[in-house]
PDB file of C-alpha atoms in Angstrom:
ATOM      1  CA  MET A1178       6.090  12.800  20.927  1.00 85.00           C
ATOM      2  CA  PHE A1179       2.309  12.374  20.794  1.00 91.00           C
ATOM      3  CA  THR A1180      -0.119   9.736  19.535  1.00 90.00           C
ATOM      4  CA  GLY A1181      -2.976  11.743  18.046  1.00 91.00           C
ATOM      5  CA  ILE A1182      -5.423  10.419  20.654  1.00 92.00           C
ATOM      6  CA  VAL A1183      -7.056  13.549  22.067  1.00 95.00           C
ATOM      7  CA  GLU A1184      -7.290  13.443  25.863  1.00 95.00           C
ATOM      8  CA  CYS A1185      -9.724  16.282  26.441  1.00 96.00           C
ATOM      9  CA  LEU A1186     -11.210  19.440  24.970  1.00 97.00           C
ATOM     10  CA  GLY A1187     -10.089  22.778  26.353  1.00 97.00           C
ATOM     11  CA  THR A1188     -11.498  26.273  25.911  1.00 98.00           C
ATOM     12  CA  VAL A1189      -9.562  29.324  24.768  1.00 98.00           C
ATOM     13  CA  VAL A1190      -9.491  31.949  27.519  1.00 97.00           C
ATOM     14  CA  GLU A1191      -7.261  34.478  25.809  1.00 95.00           C
ATOM     15  CA  PHE A1192      -4.943  34.871  22.830  1.00 95.00           C
ATOM     16  CA  THR A1193      -2.452  37.694  23.370  1.00 93.00           C
ATOM     17  CA  ARG A1194      -0.250  39.031  20.560  1.00 93.00           C
ATOM     18  CA  LEU A1195       2.174  40.686  22.967  1.00 91.00           C
ATOM     19  CA  ASP A1196       2.186  39.191  26.440  1.00 90.00           C
ATOM     20  CA  THR A1197       4.508  41.226  28.656  1.00 91.00           C
ATOM     21  CA  THR A1198       4.067  39.011  31.725  1.00 91.00           C
ATOM     22  CA  ALA A1199       6.835  36.703  32.893  1.00 90.00           C
ATOM     23  CA  ALA A1200       4.934  33.714  31.490  1.00 90.00           C
ATOM     24  CA  GLY A1201       4.337  35.514  28.199  1.00 88.00           C
ATOM     25  CA  GLY A1202       7.968  36.387  27.620  1.00 90.00           C
ATOM     26  CA  ASN A1203       7.151  39.491  25.551  1.00 92.00           C
ATOM     27  CA  GLY A1204       5.709  37.395  22.765  1.00 94.00           C
ATOM     28  CA  ALA A1205       2.410  35.840  21.746  1.00 95.00           C
ATOM     29  CA  SER A1206       0.675  33.552  24.238  1.00 96.00           C
ATOM     30  CA  LEU A1207      -2.413  31.401  24.506  1.00 96.00           C
ATOM     31  CA  ALA A1208      -4.324  30.589  27.694  1.00 97.00           C
ATOM     32  CA  ILE A1209      -6.517  27.475  27.846  1.00 98.00           C
ATOM     33  CA  SER A1210      -9.061  26.471  30.513  1.00 98.00           C
ATOM     34  CA  GLY A1211     -11.004  23.260  31.114  1.00 97.00           C
ATOM     35  CA  ALA A1212      -7.793  21.248  31.192  1.00 97.00           C
ATOM     36  CA  ARG A1213      -7.991  19.948  34.764  1.00 97.00           C
ATOM     37  CA  SER A1214      -7.884  16.293  33.687  1.00 96.00           C
ATOM     38  CA  ILE A1215      -4.428  16.669  32.092  1.00 96.00           C
ATOM     39  CA  LEU A1216      -2.815  19.043  34.592  1.00 96.00           C
ATOM     40  CA  ASP A1217      -2.587  16.788  37.636  1.00 93.00           C
ATOM     41  CA  ASP A1218       1.004  15.846  36.745  1.00 92.00           C
ATOM     42  CA  CYS A1219       1.933  19.051  34.918  1.00 94.00           C
ATOM     43  CA  HIS A1220       5.219  20.921  35.406  1.00 95.00           C
ATOM     44  CA  LEU A1221       6.544  24.152  33.938  1.00 96.00           C
ATOM     45  CA  GLY A1222       8.273  23.339  30.667  1.00 96.00           C
ATOM     46  CA  ASP A1223       6.098  20.323  29.892  1.00 95.00           C
ATOM     47  CA  SER A1224       4.785  19.827  26.367  1.00 96.00           C
ATOM     48  CA  ILE A1225       1.065  19.870  25.591  1.00 97.00           C
ATOM     49  CA  ALA A1226      -0.322  19.676  22.060  1.00 97.00           C
ATOM     50  CA  ILE A1227      -3.046  22.222  21.269  1.00 98.00           C
ATOM     51  CA  ASN A1228      -4.839  21.325  18.024  1.00 97.00           C
ATOM     52  CA  GLY A1229      -1.863  19.129  17.236  1.00 96.00           C
ATOM     53  CA  THR A1230       0.784  21.796  17.893  1.00 97.00           C
ATOM     54  CA  CYS A1231       3.462  20.911  20.449  1.00 97.00           C
ATOM     55  CA  LEU A1232       3.762  23.848  22.867  1.00 97.00           C
ATOM     56  CA  THR A1233       5.569  24.539  26.132  1.00 96.00           C
ATOM     57  CA  VAL A1234       3.684  25.217  29.356  1.00 97.00           C
ATOM     58  CA  THR A1235       4.837  28.523  30.867  1.00 96.00           C
ATOM     59  CA  GLU A1236       2.183  28.879  33.581  1.00 96.00           C
ATOM     60  CA  PHE A1237      -0.608  26.717  34.993  1.00 97.00           C
ATOM     61  CA  THR A1238      -3.232  26.362  37.715  1.00 96.00           C
ATOM     62  CA  ASP A1239      -5.537  23.459  38.576  1.00 95.00           C
ATOM     63  CA  ASP A1240      -7.697  24.087  35.509  1.00 96.00           C
ATOM     64  CA  MET A1241      -5.848  26.509  33.208  1.00 97.00           C
ATOM     65  CA  PHE A1242      -2.472  26.713  31.503  1.00 97.00           C
ATOM     66  CA  LYS A1243      -0.599  29.154  29.293  1.00 97.00           C
ATOM     67  CA  VAL A1244       1.816  28.522  26.415  1.00 97.00           C
ATOM     68  CA  GLY A1245       4.038  30.748  24.308  1.00 95.00           C
ATOM     69  CA  LEU A1246       3.620  30.987  20.532  1.00 95.00           C
ATOM     70  CA  ALA A1247       6.617  31.623  18.280  1.00 94.00           C
ATOM     71  CA  PRO A1248       6.233  33.476  14.950  1.00 94.00           C
ATOM     72  CA  GLU A1249       6.892  30.190  13.111  1.00 94.00           C
ATOM     73  CA  THR A1250       4.010  28.575  14.991  1.00 95.00           C
ATOM     74  CA  LEU A1251       1.646  31.424  14.146  1.00 95.00           C
ATOM     75  CA  SER A1252       2.594  31.295  10.455  1.00 94.00           C
ATOM     76  CA  ARG A1253       2.091  27.536  10.079  1.00 95.00           C
ATOM     77  CA  THR A1254      -0.958  26.839  12.248  1.00 97.00           C
ATOM     78  CA  ASN A1255      -4.509  28.014  12.881  1.00 95.00           C
ATOM     79  CA  LEU A1256      -3.730  29.000  16.483  1.00 96.00           C
ATOM     80  CA  GLY A1257      -3.464  32.708  15.721  1.00 93.00           C
ATOM     81  CA  LYS A1258      -7.094  32.693  14.557  1.00 94.00           C
ATOM     82  CA  LEU A1259      -8.486  31.297  17.795  1.00 95.00           C
ATOM     83  CA  GLN A1260     -10.995  33.396  19.730  1.00 95.00           C
ATOM     84  CA  PRO A1261     -12.037  33.263  23.419  1.00 97.00           C
ATOM     85  CA  GLY A1262     -14.571  30.465  23.813  1.00 96.00           C
ATOM     86  CA  ASP A1263     -13.219  28.324  20.949  1.00 97.00           C
ATOM     87  CA  ARG A1264     -12.724  24.652  21.823  1.00 97.00           C
ATOM     88  CA  VAL A1265      -9.367  22.996  21.169  1.00 98.00           C
ATOM     89  CA  ASN A1266      -7.974  19.452  21.206  1.00 98.00           C
ATOM     90  CA  LEU A1267      -5.500  18.749  24.009  1.00 98.00           C
ATOM     91  CA  GLU A1268      -2.994  15.933  24.441  1.00 96.00           C
ATOM     92  CA  ARG A1269      -0.048  15.561  26.794  1.00 95.00           C
ATOM     93  CA  ALA A1270       3.279  14.266  25.533  1.00 91.00           C
ATOM     94  CA  LEU A1271       3.402  10.462  25.513  1.00 86.00           C
ATOM     95  CA  ALA A1272       4.619   8.893  28.750  1.00 79.00           C
ATOM     96  CA  ALA A1273       6.965   5.904  28.577  1.00 74.00           C
ATOM     97  CA  GLY A1274       5.239   2.582  29.156  1.00 68.00           C
ATOM     98  CA  HIS A1275       1.780   3.707  28.063  1.00 70.00           C
ATOM     99  CA  ARG A1276      -0.285   2.072  25.323  1.00 69.00           C
ATOM    100  CA  PHE A1277       0.339   3.652  21.909  1.00 70.00           C
ATOM    101  CA  GLY A1278      -3.141   4.016  20.414  1.00 69.00           C
ATOM    102  CA  GLY A1279      -2.652   6.325  17.427  1.00 71.00           C
ATOM    103  CA  HIS A1280       0.461   6.941  15.321  1.00 81.00           C
ATOM    104  CA  PHE A1281       3.758   8.807  15.665  1.00 83.00           C
ATOM    105  CA  VAL A1282       2.808  12.494  15.940  1.00 89.00           C
ATOM    106  CA  GLN A1283       5.552  15.046  16.566  1.00 90.00           C
ATOM    107  CA  GLY A1284       3.331  18.034  17.124  1.00 93.00           C
ATOM    108  CA  HIS A1285       5.186  19.886  14.364  1.00 95.00           C
ATOM    109  CA  ILE A1286       2.509  21.205  12.014  1.00 97.00           C
ATOM    110  CA  ASP A1287       3.422  20.973   8.322  1.00 96.00           C
ATOM    111  CA  THR A1288       0.663  23.124   6.883  1.00 96.00           C
ATOM    112  CA  THR A1289      -3.013  23.947   7.190  1.00 97.00           C
ATOM    113  CA  ALA A1290      -5.973  22.739   5.140  1.00 98.00           C
ATOM    114  CA  ASP A1291      -9.413  24.141   4.409  1.00 98.00           C
ATOM    115  CA  ILE A1292     -12.547  22.066   4.907  1.00 98.00           C
ATOM    116  CA  ILE A1293     -14.257  22.039   1.497  1.00 98.00           C
ATOM    117  CA  GLU A1294     -16.992  19.425   2.051  1.00 98.00           C
ATOM    118  CA  ILE A1295     -18.784  17.862   5.032  1.00 98.00           C
ATOM    119  CA  THR A1296     -21.036  14.891   4.267  1.00 97.00           C
ATOM    120  CA  PRO A1297     -22.914  12.848   6.899  1.00 96.00           C
ATOM    121  CA  ASP A1298     -22.969   9.094   6.237  1.00 97.00           C
ATOM    122  CA  ALA A1299     -25.121   7.116   8.708  1.00 96.00           C
ATOM    123  CA  ASN A1300     -23.615   8.016  12.108  1.00 96.00           C
ATOM    124  CA  SER A1301     -20.227   8.930  10.603  1.00 97.00           C
ATOM    125  CA  ILE A1302     -19.074  12.083   8.805  1.00 97.00           C
ATOM    126  CA  TRP A1303     -16.999  12.473   5.646  1.00 98.00           C
ATOM    127  CA  TYR A1304     -14.637  15.452   5.501  1.00 98.00           C
ATOM    128  CA  LYS A1305     -12.895  16.627   2.331  1.00 98.00           C
ATOM    129  CA  LEU A1306      -9.928  18.911   2.966  1.00 98.00           C
ATOM    130  CA  ARG A1307      -7.778  20.945   0.556  1.00 98.00           C
ATOM    131  CA  VAL A1308      -4.136  21.216   1.592  1.00 97.00           C
ATOM    132  CA  ASP A1309      -2.550  24.665   1.421  1.00 96.00           C
ATOM    133  CA  ASP A1310       0.951  23.381   0.591  1.00 95.00           C
ATOM    134  CA  GLY A1311       0.751  21.006  -2.375  1.00 94.00           C
ATOM    135  CA  ARG A1312       4.342  19.853  -1.833  1.00 94.00           C
ATOM    136  CA  LEU A1313       3.067  17.677   1.014  1.00 95.00           C
ATOM    137  CA  MET A1314       0.696  15.608  -1.142  1.00 95.00           C
ATOM    138  CA  PRO A1315       3.260  12.813  -1.758  1.00 93.00           C
ATOM    139  CA  TYR A1316       3.124  12.049   1.980  1.00 94.00           C
ATOM    140  CA  ILE A1317      -0.667  11.731   2.022  1.00 96.00           C
ATOM    141  CA  ILE A1318      -1.660   8.272   0.818  1.00 95.00           C
ATOM    142  CA  PRO A1319      -4.876   6.214   0.939  1.00 96.00           C
ATOM    143  CA  LYS A1320      -5.091   4.254   4.210  1.00 95.00           C
ATOM    144  CA  GLY A1321      -2.109   6.169   5.569  1.00 93.00           C
ATOM    145  CA  PHE A1322      -1.929   8.119   8.815  1.00 93.00           C
ATOM    146  CA  ILE A1323      -2.549  11.846   9.099  1.00 96.00           C
ATOM    147  CA  ALA A1324      -3.039  14.188  12.067  1.00 96.00           C
ATOM    148  CA  VAL A1325      -5.852  16.735  11.641  1.00 97.00           C
ATOM    149  CA  ASP A1326      -5.831  19.302  14.460  1.00 97.00           C
ATOM    150  CA  GLY A1327      -3.854  16.705  16.383  1.00 96.00           C
ATOM    151  CA  THR A1328      -6.336  13.869  15.852  1.00 96.00           C
ATOM    152  CA  SER A1329      -4.887  10.645  14.438  1.00 95.00           C
ATOM    153  CA  LEU A1330      -7.012   9.707  11.425  1.00 96.00           C
ATOM    154  CA  THR A1331      -6.903   7.399   8.427  1.00 96.00           C
ATOM    155  CA  VAL A1332      -6.795   8.899   4.942  1.00 97.00           C
ATOM    156  CA  CYS A1333      -9.508   7.601   2.605  1.00 97.00           C
ATOM    157  CA  ASP A1334      -9.324   9.217  -0.851  1.00 97.00           C
ATOM    158  CA  VAL A1335      -6.546  11.390  -2.293  1.00 97.00           C
ATOM    159  CA  ASN A1336      -6.393  13.708  -5.306  1.00 97.00           C
ATOM    160  CA  ASP A1337      -2.839  14.993  -5.777  1.00 96.00           C
ATOM    161  CA  GLU A1338      -3.630  17.367  -8.646  1.00 96.00           C
ATOM    162  CA  GLU A1339      -6.434  19.141  -6.789  1.00 96.00           C
ATOM    163  CA  ARG A1340      -4.595  18.905  -3.438  1.00 97.00           C
ATOM    164  CA  TRP A1341      -7.425  17.317  -1.491  1.00 98.00           C
ATOM    165  CA  PHE A1342      -7.966  14.222   0.626  1.00 98.00           C
ATOM    166  CA  THR A1343     -10.853  12.769   2.616  1.00 98.00           C
ATOM    167  CA  ILE A1344     -11.232  11.258   6.054  1.00 97.00           C
ATOM    168  CA  MET A1345     -14.216   9.628   7.743  1.00 97.00           C
ATOM    169  CA  MET A1346     -14.917  10.233  11.421  1.00 96.00           C
ATOM    170  CA  ILE A1347     -16.856   7.708  13.493  1.00 95.00           C
ATOM    171  CA  ALA A1348     -19.418   8.721  16.125  1.00 96.00           C
ATOM    172  CA  TYR A1349     -17.126   8.133  19.118  1.00 95.00           C
ATOM    173  CA  THR A1350     -14.376  10.340  17.717  1.00 95.00           C
ATOM    174  CA  GLN A1351     -16.906  13.050  16.873  1.00 96.00           C
ATOM    175  CA  SER A1352     -17.833  13.371  20.536  1.00 95.00           C
ATOM    176  CA  HIS A1353     -14.217  13.716  21.701  1.00 96.00           C
ATOM    177  CA  VAL A1354     -12.636  16.195  19.258  1.00 97.00           C
ATOM    178  CA  VAL A1355     -13.289  19.702  17.910  1.00 97.00           C
ATOM    179  CA  MET A1356     -13.762  18.744  14.254  1.00 96.00           C
ATOM    180  CA  PRO A1357     -17.610  18.394  14.313  1.00 95.00           C
ATOM    181  CA  SER A1358     -17.908  22.006  15.492  1.00 95.00           C
ATOM    182  CA  LYS A1359     -16.171  23.248  12.363  1.00 96.00           C
ATOM    183  CA  LYS A1360     -17.808  24.307   9.113  1.00 96.00           C
ATOM    184  CA  VAL A1361     -16.933  24.392   5.422  1.00 98.00           C
ATOM    185  CA  GLY A1362     -14.261  27.039   4.951  1.00 97.00           C
ATOM    186  CA  ASN A1363     -12.722  26.567   8.408  1.00 97.00           C
ATOM    187  CA  GLN A1364      -9.025  25.835   8.661  1.00 97.00           C
ATOM    188  CA  VAL A1365      -7.384  22.848  10.365  1.00 98.00           C
ATOM    189  CA  ASN A1366      -3.780  21.973  11.224  1.00 98.00           C
ATOM    190  CA  ILE A1367      -2.144  19.170   9.256  1.00 98.00           C
ATOM    191  CA  GLU A1368       0.824  16.970  10.163  1.00 96.00           C
ATOM    192  CA  VAL A1369       1.683  14.287   7.635  1.00 95.00           C
ATOM    193  CA  ASP A1370       3.235  10.945   8.583  1.00 88.00           C
ATOM    194  CA  MET A1371       6.838  11.686   9.567  1.00 84.00           C
ATOM    195  CA  LEU A1372       7.985   8.148   8.678  1.00 84.00           C
ATOM    196  CA  GLY A1373       7.291   8.927   5.022  1.00 83.00           C
ATOM    197  CA  LYS A1374       9.601  11.948   5.222  1.00 84.00           C
ATOM    198  CA  TYR A1375      12.457   9.902   6.650  1.00 85.00           C
ATOM    199  CA  VAL A1376      12.048   7.155   4.056  1.00 86.00           C
ATOM    200  CA  GLU A1377      12.084   9.730   1.266  1.00 83.00           C
ATOM    201  CA  LYS A1378      15.221  11.431   2.574  1.00 83.00           C
ATOM    202  CA  VAL A1379      17.146   8.180   2.953  1.00 82.00           C
ATOM    203  CA  THR A1380      16.176   6.791  -0.457  1.00 81.00           C
ATOM    204  CA  THR A1381      16.779  10.142  -2.167  1.00 78.00           C
ATOM    205  CA  SER A1382      20.268  10.320  -0.650  1.00 75.00           C
ATOM    206  CA  ILE A1383      21.062   6.842  -1.965  1.00 72.00           C
ATOM    207  CA  LEU A1384      19.683   7.428  -5.447  1.00 72.00           C
ATOM    208  CA  GLN A1385      21.212  10.882  -5.875  1.00 72.00           C
ATOM    209  CA  GLY A1386      24.576   9.945  -4.448  1.00 65.00           C
ATOM    210  CA  ALA A1387      24.265  12.522  -1.688  1.00 52.00           C
ATOM    211  CA  SER A1388      26.233  10.326   0.684  1.00 52.00           C
ATOM    212  CA  THR A1389      29.493  10.737  -1.288  1.00 55.00           C
ATOM    213  CA  SER A1390      31.375  13.901  -2.168  1.00 54.00           C
ATOM    214  CA  ASP A1391      32.082  12.760  -5.750  1.00 57.00           C
ATOM    215  CA  GLY A1392      28.457  11.821  -6.460  1.00 54.00           C
ATOM    216  CA  SER A1393      29.297   8.152  -6.976  1.00 56.00           C
ATOM    217  CA  GLY A1394      26.625   6.935  -4.578  1.00 58.00           C
ATOM    218  CA  THR A1395      24.056   6.266  -7.302  1.00 58.00           C
ATOM    219  CA  SER A1396      26.411   4.342  -9.590  1.00 63.00           C
ATOM    220  CA  SER A1397      27.732   2.312  -6.662  1.00 67.00           C
ATOM    221  CA  TYR A1398      24.203   1.414  -5.605  1.00 65.00           C
ATOM    222  CA  ILE A1399      23.205   0.426  -9.158  1.00 69.00           C
ATOM    223  CA  GLU A1400      26.347  -1.665  -9.567  1.00 75.00           C
ATOM    224  CA  LYS A1401      25.525  -3.603  -6.418  1.00 76.00           C
ATOM    225  CA  VAL A1402      21.951  -4.236  -7.574  1.00 76.00           C
ATOM    226  CA  VAL A1403      23.140  -5.406 -11.035  1.00 81.00           C
ATOM    227  CA  GLU A1404      25.791  -7.649  -9.488  1.00 83.00           C
ATOM    228  CA  LYS A1405      23.224  -9.214  -7.173  1.00 82.00           C
ATOM    229  CA  VAL A1406      20.849  -9.906 -10.067  1.00 82.00           C
ATOM    230  CA  LEU A1407      23.619 -11.429 -12.192  1.00 81.00           C
ATOM    231  CA  GLN A1408      24.703 -13.700  -9.354  1.00 83.00           C
ATOM    232  CA  LYS A1409      21.150 -14.818  -8.807  1.00 79.00           C
ATOM    233  CA  ASN A1410      20.715 -15.679 -12.505  1.00 78.00           C
ATOM    234  CA  LYS A1411      23.955 -17.692 -12.823  1.00 70.00           C
TER     235      LYS A1411
END
């Protein structure tokens, strides 16, 4: 679990499609440097979010660490497009007892989005982003949470039909995340608010009768609501 509060910016050292070393495990891997400030308590197997993607540490030194990348990760995120020298957002998994400053972020990327507009506004910046997977638009609501490359942000405007939303980034955030280095056309990782997914699944199960084998869940629920209303109006 993460919070979407970026701890530091790292730098891509190497992206390897087939890493045959012990740490690479004969799969894709990503090596990140400039991470000294978050590696003082690191252990093999720990989780670190890179651009919002929860990944497992397979090797580390005082300043650098390596993670493995599964095919699913490469297909859903922008990590496979990273080049040596690119900056990335880094956040360790949340430790128990620490202040929770952002929102619930799993580090499980839902889709990517393209930056379609960047508009300065005083010392802040507006970003308009078009979501690749339109099925996720119901979970993106004005004033709701969203994680963009692992950064916890507040949604401003939403257009479901055109699959875009906007966020505004204040000056402090700009200086602590990778977003200001990106341009129109660049891709970012998106994780929608997971609480919305759970609420939808529970309510859908109730309304569709998915909780009963004979499909009577919906009628039972409606009967209870009607009975409650009738009792109230007696």
